Coordinates of C-alpha atoms and ligand atoms in Angstrom, one line a residue:
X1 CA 22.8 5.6 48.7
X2 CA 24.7 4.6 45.7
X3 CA 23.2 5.9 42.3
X4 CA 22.8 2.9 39.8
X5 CA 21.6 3.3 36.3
X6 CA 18.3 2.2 34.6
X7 CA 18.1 2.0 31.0
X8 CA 14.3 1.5 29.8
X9 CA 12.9 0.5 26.4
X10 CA 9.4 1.1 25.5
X11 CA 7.6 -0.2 23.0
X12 CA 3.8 0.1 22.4
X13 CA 1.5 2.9 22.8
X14 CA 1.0 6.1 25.3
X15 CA 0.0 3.8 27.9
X16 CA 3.4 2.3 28.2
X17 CA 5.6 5.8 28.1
X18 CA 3.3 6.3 31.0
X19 CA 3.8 3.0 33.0
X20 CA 7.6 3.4 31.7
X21 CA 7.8 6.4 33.7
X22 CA 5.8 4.9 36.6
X23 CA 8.5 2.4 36.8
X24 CA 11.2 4.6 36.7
X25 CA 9.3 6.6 39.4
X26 CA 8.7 3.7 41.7
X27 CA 12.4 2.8 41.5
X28 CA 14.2 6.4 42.3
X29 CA 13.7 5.8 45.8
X30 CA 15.6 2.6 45.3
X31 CA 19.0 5.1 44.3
X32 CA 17.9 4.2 40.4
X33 CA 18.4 7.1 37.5
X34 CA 17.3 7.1 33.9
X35 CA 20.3 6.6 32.0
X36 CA 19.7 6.3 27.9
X37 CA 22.9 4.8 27.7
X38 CA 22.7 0.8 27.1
X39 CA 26.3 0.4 27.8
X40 CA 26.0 2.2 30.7
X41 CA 23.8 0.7 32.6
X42 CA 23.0 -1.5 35.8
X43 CA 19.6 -2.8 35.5
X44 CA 17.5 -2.9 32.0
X45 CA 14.0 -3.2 31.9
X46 CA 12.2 -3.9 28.5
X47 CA 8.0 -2.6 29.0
X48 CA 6.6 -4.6 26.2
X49 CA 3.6 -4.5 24.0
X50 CA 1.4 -7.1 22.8
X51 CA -0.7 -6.0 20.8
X52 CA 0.2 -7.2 16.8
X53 CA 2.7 -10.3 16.5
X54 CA 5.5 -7.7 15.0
X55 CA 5.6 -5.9 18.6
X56 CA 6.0 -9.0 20.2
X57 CA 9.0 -10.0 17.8
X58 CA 10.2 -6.6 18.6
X59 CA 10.5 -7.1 22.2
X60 CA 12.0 -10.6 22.0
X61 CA 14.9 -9.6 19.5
X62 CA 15.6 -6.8 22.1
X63 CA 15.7 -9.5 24.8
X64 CA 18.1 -11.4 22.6
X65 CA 20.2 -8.8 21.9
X66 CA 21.2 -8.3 25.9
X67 CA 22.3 -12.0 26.2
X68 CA 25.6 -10.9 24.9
X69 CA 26.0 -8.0 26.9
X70 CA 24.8 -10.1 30.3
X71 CA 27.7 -12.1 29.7
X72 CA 30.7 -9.3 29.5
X73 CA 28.8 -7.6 32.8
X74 CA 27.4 -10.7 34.4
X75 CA 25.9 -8.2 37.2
X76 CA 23.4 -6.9 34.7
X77 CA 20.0 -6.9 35.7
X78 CA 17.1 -7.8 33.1
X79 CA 13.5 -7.3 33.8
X80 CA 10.3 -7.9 31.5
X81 CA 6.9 -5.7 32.1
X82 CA 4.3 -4.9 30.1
X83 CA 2.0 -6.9 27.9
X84 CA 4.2 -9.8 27.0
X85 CA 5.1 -10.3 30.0
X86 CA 1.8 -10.1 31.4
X87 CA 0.8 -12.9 28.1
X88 CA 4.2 -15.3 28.5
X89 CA 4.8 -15.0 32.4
X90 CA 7.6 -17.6 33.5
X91 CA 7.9 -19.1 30.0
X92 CA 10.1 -16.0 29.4
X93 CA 12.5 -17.1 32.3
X94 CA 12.7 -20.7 30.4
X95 CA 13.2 -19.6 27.1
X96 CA 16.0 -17.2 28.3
X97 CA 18.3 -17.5 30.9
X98 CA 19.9 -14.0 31.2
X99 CA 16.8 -12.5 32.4
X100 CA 16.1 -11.6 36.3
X101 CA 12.8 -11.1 36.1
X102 CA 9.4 -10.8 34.9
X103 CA 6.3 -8.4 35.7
X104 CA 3.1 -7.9 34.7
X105 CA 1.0 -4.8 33.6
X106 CA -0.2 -4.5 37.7
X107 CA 3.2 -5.0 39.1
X108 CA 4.9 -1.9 38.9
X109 CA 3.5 -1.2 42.3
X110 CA 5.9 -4.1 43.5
X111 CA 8.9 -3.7 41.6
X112 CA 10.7 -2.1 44.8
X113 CA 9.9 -5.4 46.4
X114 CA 11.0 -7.7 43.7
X115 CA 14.4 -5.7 43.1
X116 CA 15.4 -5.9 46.4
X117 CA 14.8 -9.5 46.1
X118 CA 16.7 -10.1 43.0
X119 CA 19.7 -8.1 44.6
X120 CA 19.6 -9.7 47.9
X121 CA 18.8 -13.5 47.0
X122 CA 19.7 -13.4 42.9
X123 CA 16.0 -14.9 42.7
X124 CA 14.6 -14.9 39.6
X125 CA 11.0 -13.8 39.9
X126 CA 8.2 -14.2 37.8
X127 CA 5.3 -11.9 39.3
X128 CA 2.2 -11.2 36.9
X129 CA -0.8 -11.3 39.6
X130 CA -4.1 -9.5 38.1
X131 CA -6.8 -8.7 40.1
X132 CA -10.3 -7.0 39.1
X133 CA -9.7 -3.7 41.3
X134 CA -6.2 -2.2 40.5
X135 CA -4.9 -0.6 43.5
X136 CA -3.9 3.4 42.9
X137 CA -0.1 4.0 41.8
X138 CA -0.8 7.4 43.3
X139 CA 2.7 9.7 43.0
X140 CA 1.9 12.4 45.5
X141 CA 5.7 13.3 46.0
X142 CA 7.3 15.4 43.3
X143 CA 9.8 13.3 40.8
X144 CA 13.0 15.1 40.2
X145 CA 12.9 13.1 36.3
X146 CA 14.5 15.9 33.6
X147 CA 11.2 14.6 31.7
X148 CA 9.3 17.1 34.0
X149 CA 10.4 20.1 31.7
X150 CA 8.3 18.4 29.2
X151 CA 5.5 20.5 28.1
X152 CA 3.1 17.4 26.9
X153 CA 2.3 14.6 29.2
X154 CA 0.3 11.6 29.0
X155 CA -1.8 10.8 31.9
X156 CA -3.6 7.2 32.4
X157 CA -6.8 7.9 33.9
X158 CA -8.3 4.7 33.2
X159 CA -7.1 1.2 33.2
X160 CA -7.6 -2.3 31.7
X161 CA -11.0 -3.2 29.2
X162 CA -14.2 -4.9 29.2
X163 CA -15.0 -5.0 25.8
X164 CA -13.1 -8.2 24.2
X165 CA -13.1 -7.1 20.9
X166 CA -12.6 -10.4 18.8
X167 CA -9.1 -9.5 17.5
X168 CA -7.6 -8.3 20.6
X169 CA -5.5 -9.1 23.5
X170 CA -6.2 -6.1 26.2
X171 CA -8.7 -7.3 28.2
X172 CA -6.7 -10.7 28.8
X173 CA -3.2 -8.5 29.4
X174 CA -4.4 -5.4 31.3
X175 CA -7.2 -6.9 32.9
X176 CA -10.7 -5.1 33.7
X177 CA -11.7 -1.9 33.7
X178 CA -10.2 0.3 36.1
X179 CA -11.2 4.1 36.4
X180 CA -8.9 6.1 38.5
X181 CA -10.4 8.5 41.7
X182 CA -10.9 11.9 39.8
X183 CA -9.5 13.3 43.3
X184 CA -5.8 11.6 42.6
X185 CA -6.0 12.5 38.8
X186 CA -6.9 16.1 39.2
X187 CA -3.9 16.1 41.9
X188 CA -1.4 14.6 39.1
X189 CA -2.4 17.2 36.4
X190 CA -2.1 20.3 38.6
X191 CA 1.3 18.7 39.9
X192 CA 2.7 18.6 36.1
X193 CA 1.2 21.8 35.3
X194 CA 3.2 23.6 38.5
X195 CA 5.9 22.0 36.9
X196 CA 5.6 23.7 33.5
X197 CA 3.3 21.3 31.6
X198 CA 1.3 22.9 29.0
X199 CA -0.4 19.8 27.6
X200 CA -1.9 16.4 28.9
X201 CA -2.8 13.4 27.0
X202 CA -5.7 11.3 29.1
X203 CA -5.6 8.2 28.9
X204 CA -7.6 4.9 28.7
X205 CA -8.0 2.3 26.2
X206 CA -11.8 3.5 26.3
X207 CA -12.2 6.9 27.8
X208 CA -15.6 7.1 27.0
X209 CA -16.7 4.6 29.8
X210 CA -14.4 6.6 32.4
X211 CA -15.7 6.4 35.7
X212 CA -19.6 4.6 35.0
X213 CA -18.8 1.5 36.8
X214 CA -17.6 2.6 39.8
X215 CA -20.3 5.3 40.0
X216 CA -17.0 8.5 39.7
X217 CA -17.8 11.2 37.6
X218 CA -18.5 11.0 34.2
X219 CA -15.7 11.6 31.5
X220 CA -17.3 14.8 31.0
X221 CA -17.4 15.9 34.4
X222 CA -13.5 14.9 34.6
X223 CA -12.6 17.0 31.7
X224 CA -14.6 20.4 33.4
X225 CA -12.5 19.6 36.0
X226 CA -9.3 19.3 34.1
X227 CA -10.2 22.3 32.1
X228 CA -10.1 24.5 35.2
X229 CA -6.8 23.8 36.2
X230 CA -4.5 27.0 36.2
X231 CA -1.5 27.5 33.4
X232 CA -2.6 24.2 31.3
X233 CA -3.5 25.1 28.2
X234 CA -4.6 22.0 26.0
X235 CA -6.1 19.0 26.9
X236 CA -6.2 16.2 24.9
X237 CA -7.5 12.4 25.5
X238 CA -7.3 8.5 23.3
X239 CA -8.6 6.7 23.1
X240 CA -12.6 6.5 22.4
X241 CA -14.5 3.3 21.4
X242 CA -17.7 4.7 19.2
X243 CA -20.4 2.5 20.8
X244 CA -19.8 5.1 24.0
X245 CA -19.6 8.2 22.4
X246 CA -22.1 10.1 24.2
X247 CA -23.7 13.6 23.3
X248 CA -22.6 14.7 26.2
X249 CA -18.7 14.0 25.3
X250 CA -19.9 15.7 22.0
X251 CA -20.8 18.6 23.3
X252 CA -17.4 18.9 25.4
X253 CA -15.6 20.1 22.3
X254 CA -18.2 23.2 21.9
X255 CA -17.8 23.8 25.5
X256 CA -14.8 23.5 27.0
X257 CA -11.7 25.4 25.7
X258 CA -8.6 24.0 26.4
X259 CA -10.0 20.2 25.0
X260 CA -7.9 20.0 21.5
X261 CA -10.8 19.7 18.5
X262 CA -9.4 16.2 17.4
X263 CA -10.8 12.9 18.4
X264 CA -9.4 9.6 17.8
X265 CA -11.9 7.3 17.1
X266 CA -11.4 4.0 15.4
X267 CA -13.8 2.2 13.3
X268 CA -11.3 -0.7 12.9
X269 CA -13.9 -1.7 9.6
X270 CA -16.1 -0.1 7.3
X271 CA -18.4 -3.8 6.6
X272 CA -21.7 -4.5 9.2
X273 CA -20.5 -8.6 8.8
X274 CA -16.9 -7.7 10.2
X275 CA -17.7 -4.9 12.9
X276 CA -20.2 -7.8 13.9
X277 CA -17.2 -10.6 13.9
X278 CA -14.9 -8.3 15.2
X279 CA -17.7 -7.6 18.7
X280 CA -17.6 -4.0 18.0
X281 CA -21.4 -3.2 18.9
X282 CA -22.1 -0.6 16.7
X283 CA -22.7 -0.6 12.8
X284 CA -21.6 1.5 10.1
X285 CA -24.8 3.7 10.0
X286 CA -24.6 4.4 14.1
X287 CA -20.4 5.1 13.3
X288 CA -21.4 7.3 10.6
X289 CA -24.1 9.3 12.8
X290 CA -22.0 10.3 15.7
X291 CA -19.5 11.5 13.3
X292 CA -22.6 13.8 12.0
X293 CA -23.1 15.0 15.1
X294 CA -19.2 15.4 16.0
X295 CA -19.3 17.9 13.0
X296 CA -22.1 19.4 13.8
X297 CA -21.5 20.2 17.3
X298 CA -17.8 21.2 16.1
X299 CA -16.8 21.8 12.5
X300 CA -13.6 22.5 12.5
X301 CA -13.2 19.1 14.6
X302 CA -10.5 16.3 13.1
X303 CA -11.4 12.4 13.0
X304 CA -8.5 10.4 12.9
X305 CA -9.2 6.0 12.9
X306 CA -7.7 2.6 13.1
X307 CA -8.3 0.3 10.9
X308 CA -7.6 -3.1 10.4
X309 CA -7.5 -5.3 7.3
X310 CA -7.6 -8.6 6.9
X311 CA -9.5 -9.7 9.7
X312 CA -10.3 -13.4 9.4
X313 CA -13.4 -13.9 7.1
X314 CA -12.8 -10.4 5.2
X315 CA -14.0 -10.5 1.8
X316 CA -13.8 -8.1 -1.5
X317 CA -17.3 -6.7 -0.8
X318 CA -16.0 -6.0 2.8
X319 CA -13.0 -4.2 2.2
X320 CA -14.6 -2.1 -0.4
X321 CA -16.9 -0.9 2.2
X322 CA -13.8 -0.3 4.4
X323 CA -12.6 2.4 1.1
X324 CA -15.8 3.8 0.9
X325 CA -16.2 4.5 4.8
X326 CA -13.1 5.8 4.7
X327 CA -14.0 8.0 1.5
X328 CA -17.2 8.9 3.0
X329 CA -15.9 10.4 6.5
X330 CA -12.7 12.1 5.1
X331 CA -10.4 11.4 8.4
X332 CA -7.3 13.5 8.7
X333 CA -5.8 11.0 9.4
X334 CA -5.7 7.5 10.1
X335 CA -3.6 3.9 11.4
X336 CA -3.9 1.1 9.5
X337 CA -3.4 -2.3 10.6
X338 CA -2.6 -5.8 9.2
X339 CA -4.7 -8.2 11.1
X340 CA -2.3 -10.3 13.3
X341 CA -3.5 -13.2 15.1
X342 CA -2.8 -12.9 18.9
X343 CA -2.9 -16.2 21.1
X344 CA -5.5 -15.1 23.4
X345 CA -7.9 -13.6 21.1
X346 CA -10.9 -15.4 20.4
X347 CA -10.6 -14.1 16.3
X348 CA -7.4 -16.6 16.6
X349 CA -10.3 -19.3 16.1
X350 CA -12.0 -17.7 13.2
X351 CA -11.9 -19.7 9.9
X352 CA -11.4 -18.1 6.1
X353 CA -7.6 -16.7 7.5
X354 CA -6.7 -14.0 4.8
X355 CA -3.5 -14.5 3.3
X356 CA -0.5 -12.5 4.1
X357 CA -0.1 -11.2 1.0
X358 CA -3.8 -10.2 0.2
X359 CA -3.4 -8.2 3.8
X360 CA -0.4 -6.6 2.2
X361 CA -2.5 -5.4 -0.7
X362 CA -5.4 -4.1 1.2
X363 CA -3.3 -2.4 3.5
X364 CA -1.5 -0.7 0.9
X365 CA -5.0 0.4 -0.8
X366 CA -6.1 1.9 2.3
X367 CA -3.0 3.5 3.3
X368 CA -3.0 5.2 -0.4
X369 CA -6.4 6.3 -0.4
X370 CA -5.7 7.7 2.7
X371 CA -2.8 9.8 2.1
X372 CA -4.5 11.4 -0.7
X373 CA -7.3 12.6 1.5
X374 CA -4.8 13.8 4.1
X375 CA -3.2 15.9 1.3
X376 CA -6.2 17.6 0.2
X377 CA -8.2 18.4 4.0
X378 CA -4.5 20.0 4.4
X379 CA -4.0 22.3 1.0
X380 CA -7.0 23.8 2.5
X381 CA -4.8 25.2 5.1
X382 CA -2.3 26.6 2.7
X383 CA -2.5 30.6 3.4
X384 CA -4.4 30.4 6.5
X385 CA -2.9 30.9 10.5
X386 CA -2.9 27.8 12.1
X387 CA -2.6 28.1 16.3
X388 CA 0.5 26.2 17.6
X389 CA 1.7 25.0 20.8
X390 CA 5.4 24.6 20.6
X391 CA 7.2 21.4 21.6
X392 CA 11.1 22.2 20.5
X393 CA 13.5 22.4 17.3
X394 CA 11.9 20.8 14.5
X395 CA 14.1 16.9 13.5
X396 CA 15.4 18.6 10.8
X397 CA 17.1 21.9 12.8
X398 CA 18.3 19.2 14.7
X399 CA 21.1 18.2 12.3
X400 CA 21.5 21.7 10.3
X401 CA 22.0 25.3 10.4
X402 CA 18.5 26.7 9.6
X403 CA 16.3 27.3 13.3
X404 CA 13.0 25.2 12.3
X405 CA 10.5 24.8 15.5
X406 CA 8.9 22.0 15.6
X407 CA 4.2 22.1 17.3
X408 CA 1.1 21.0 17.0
X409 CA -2.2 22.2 15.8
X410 CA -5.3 21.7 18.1
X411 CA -5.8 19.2 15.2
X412 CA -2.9 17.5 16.4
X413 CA -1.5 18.5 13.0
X414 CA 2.4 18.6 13.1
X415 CA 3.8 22.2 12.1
X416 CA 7.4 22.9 11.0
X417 CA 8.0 26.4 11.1
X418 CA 10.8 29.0 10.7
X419 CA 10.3 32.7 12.1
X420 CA 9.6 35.7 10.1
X421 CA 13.3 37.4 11.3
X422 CA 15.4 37.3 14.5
X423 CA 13.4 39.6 16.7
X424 CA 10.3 36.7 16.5
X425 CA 13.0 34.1 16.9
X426 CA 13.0 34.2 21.3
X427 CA 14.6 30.6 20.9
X428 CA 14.1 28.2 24.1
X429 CA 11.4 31.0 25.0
X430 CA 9.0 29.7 22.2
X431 CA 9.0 26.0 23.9
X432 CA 5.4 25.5 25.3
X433 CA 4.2 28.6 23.9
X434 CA 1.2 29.0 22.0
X435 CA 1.6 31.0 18.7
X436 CA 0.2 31.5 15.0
X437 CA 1.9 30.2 12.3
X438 CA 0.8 30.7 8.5
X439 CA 0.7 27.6 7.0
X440 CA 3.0 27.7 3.3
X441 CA 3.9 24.0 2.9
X442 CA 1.9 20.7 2.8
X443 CA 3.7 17.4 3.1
X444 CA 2.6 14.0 3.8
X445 CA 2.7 13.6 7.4
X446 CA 3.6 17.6 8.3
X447 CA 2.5 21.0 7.1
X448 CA 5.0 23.8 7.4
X449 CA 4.5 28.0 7.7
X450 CA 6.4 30.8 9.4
X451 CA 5.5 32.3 12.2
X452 CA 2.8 35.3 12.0
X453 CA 3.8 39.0 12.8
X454 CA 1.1 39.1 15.5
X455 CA 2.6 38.4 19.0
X456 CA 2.4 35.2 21.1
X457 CA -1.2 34.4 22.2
X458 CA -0.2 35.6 26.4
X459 CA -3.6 33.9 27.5
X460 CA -3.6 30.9 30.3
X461 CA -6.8 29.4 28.9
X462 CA -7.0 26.9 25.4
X463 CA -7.2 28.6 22.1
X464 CA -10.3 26.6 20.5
Ligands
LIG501 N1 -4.2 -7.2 14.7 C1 -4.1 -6.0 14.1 N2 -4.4 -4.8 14.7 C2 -4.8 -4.8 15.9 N3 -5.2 -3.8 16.8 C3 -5.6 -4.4 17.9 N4 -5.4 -5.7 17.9 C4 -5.0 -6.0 16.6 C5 -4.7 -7.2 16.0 N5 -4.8 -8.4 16.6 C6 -5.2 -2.4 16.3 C7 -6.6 -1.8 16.4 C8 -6.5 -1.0 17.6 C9 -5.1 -0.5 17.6 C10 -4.5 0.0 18.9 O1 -4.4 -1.7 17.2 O2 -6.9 -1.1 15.3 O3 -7.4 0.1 17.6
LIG502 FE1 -9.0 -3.9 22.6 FE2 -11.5 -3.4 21.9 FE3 -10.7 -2.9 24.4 FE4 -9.8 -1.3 22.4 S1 -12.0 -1.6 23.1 S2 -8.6 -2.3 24.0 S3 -9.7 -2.8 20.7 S4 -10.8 -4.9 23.5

């Protein structure tokens, strides 16, 4: 079979690195390799995200971009997935002619089908079918992908939403909520971890709810199971909506030691009136509880948020309470949002829009308050041995003489550190190891140390 090269571009969150990688997965078989050349390739596909107007823009000036380079290699094949596609469907065939085809967020399953199609009859194919029960992508063959040597992977346990908050477009592009057999997840993770993974990500737009519908295990019960599975040694997961927090999830930081202290959990707003608006179910008081508890159960645990401002109807009073939520949980860190109005949304609908500009402001206060707090929770750390699980160079060794590895706290804190002298320096050796590092430096977004005297931390199991 004659090898032909795939260029993919993802944009969007974890979810789409893993479909991306489904895709490309799907279409090996086909004689297809990842190439990460434009220039060089045979078939492009563009996975798309939806989620704020700027991502959407994003993908579409992407889109525009390949019309020129359609025309010098007229063989070029263009395909669409992901969110916008899922949103636009065919009107991204009319609006641009170089493209082959168009899939949505439950087609990668097909995409052998549709490809042969394309290069057989030069159709061009819109397929975006959504049903409410997703049928399993299952992989059980090993994927030769260079990714594999990868020691963090993200894997999607869970699929689609039912919540419809106000604001967003997830339930209407990704469809219901889909839990994954614990059985075929369990059989992924121990797959990437033969294959040298040290880390997975699990994934679902609301872990929390993992598996209660279809009457699987709990998200507990999946993570005890994850836990026990031989040479992994962290296990993270994103992202949780508060309303589900359970104690029992709680209580999963105190008891099982691979699962990373951090959670992700985003309040989106600090006001009652908005969380109300927005469809959250839960107030400020019931936010502010479980994140009690979450420090109680596990102090050394970091929050991280999103938040958006602007929503439609959000006034002084209820941005202020946004600042003082914020100033009141002390997050490590957080992502703030601009509201953006999204087609589908029922928020689209909402009167008292908030201007551009005023967004702009708020965004900046919250983004300001924030970084301060994120600077102080870290001086903290100044002096003390932080445990790191090593991911490569640092960006900066990249591009100059000094050796600067680059890992992550269980925190999910980014560490830049140098080693003490040569003998502690084991190069390539220290990728997907766990080790301590004394923390020296505090920047914004990284903190930086050198690695401890004491020797590599040799155990299989977490380090919590
Ligand atoms: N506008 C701005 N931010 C949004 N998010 C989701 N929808 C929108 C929107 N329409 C943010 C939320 C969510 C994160 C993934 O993106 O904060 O948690
Ligand atoms: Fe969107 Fe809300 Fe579902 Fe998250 S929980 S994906 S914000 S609808």
């Amino acid at each position: 079979m004659n090898s032909k090269r795939l260029f993919i571009n993802t944009i969007g969150c974890q979810m789409n690195v893993y479909d991306s990688e489904s895709i490309a997965r799907v279409l090996h078989p086909m004689g297809f390799e990842k190439t990460s050349s434009l220039a060089a390739a045979d078939m492009v596909i563009i996975n798309t995200c939806a989620i704020r107007g700027k991502a959407e823009q994003k993908a579409f000036s992407f889109l525009g971009r390949l019309a020129g380079l359609k025309r010098e290699k007229p063989g070029l094949i263009i395909g669409v997935g992901g969110c916008v596609a899922q949103q636009e469907g065919r009107r991204i065939l009319g609006r641009m002619p170089h493209i082959n085809f168009v899939f949505g967020t439950q087609a990668i399953i097909r995409l052998p089908d549709i490809v042969n199609r394309i290069v057989k009859d030069g159709e061009r194919i819109v397929d975006i079918d959504m049903l409410d029960q997703v049928p399993e992508l299952d992989f059980p063959e090993a994927f030769e992908d260079t990714n594999l040597s990868e020691i963090s992977k993200f894997v999607t346990i869970m699929r689609g939403c039912d919540n419809y908050c106000a604001y967003c477009v997830v339930p209407y592009v990704r469809g219901r909520e889909n839990s994954r057999h614990p059985e075929s997840i369990i059989k992924e993770i121990e797959g990437l971890a033969e294959s040298g993974v040290k880390e997975v990500t699990l994934l679902g737009q609301n872990v929390n709810s993992y598996g209660l519908k279809e009457g699987l295990c709990s998200f507990s019960e999946l993570l005890a199971q994850v836990n026990d599975i031989k040479g992994l040694k962290r296990i993270r997961f994103t992202t949780s909506h508060p309303k589900d927090l359970s104690e029992e999830l709680i209580y999963a930081f105190r008891n099982f030691d691979k699962l990373c202290k951090h959670i992700h959990l985003p309040v989106q707003s600090g006001s009652n009136r908005i969380l109300k608006l927005m469809n959250r179910k839960y107030t400020r008081e019931q936010y502010l509880e479980k994140t009690d508890k979450l420090r109680i159960a596990c102090p050394e645990i970091a929050i991280t948020s999103d938040i958006i401002v602007g929503f439609p109807g959000e006034r002084q009073q209820d941005f202020e309470d946004t600042l003082d939520l914020i100033k009141s949980i002390r997050y490590d860190s957080l992502y703030a949002f601009k509201y953006s109005d999204r087609p589908n949304a029922p928020a689209v609908r909402l009167p008292e829009k908030i201007s551009e500009s005023e967004k702009k402001n708020r965004l900046e206060q919250v983004l300001r308050l924030q970084k301060d707090i994120t600077i102080e929770k870290n001086q903290v750390l100044i002096d003390s041995a932080q445990v790191v699980l090593v991911d490569g160079l640092s960006k900066k060794s990249r591009d100059s003489e000094i050796r600067q590895w680059s890992g992550r706290t269980a925190t999910n804190k980014i560490v830049n550190f140098t080693c003490y002298n040569h003998d502690l320096d084991p190069g390539e050796g220290l990728i997907g190891e766990l080790i301590r590092v004394r923390i020296d430096e505090v920047l914004p977004n990284s903190l930086c140390g050198r690695r401890s005297r004491t020797s590599t931390l040799h155990s299989a199991k977490g380090e919590n």
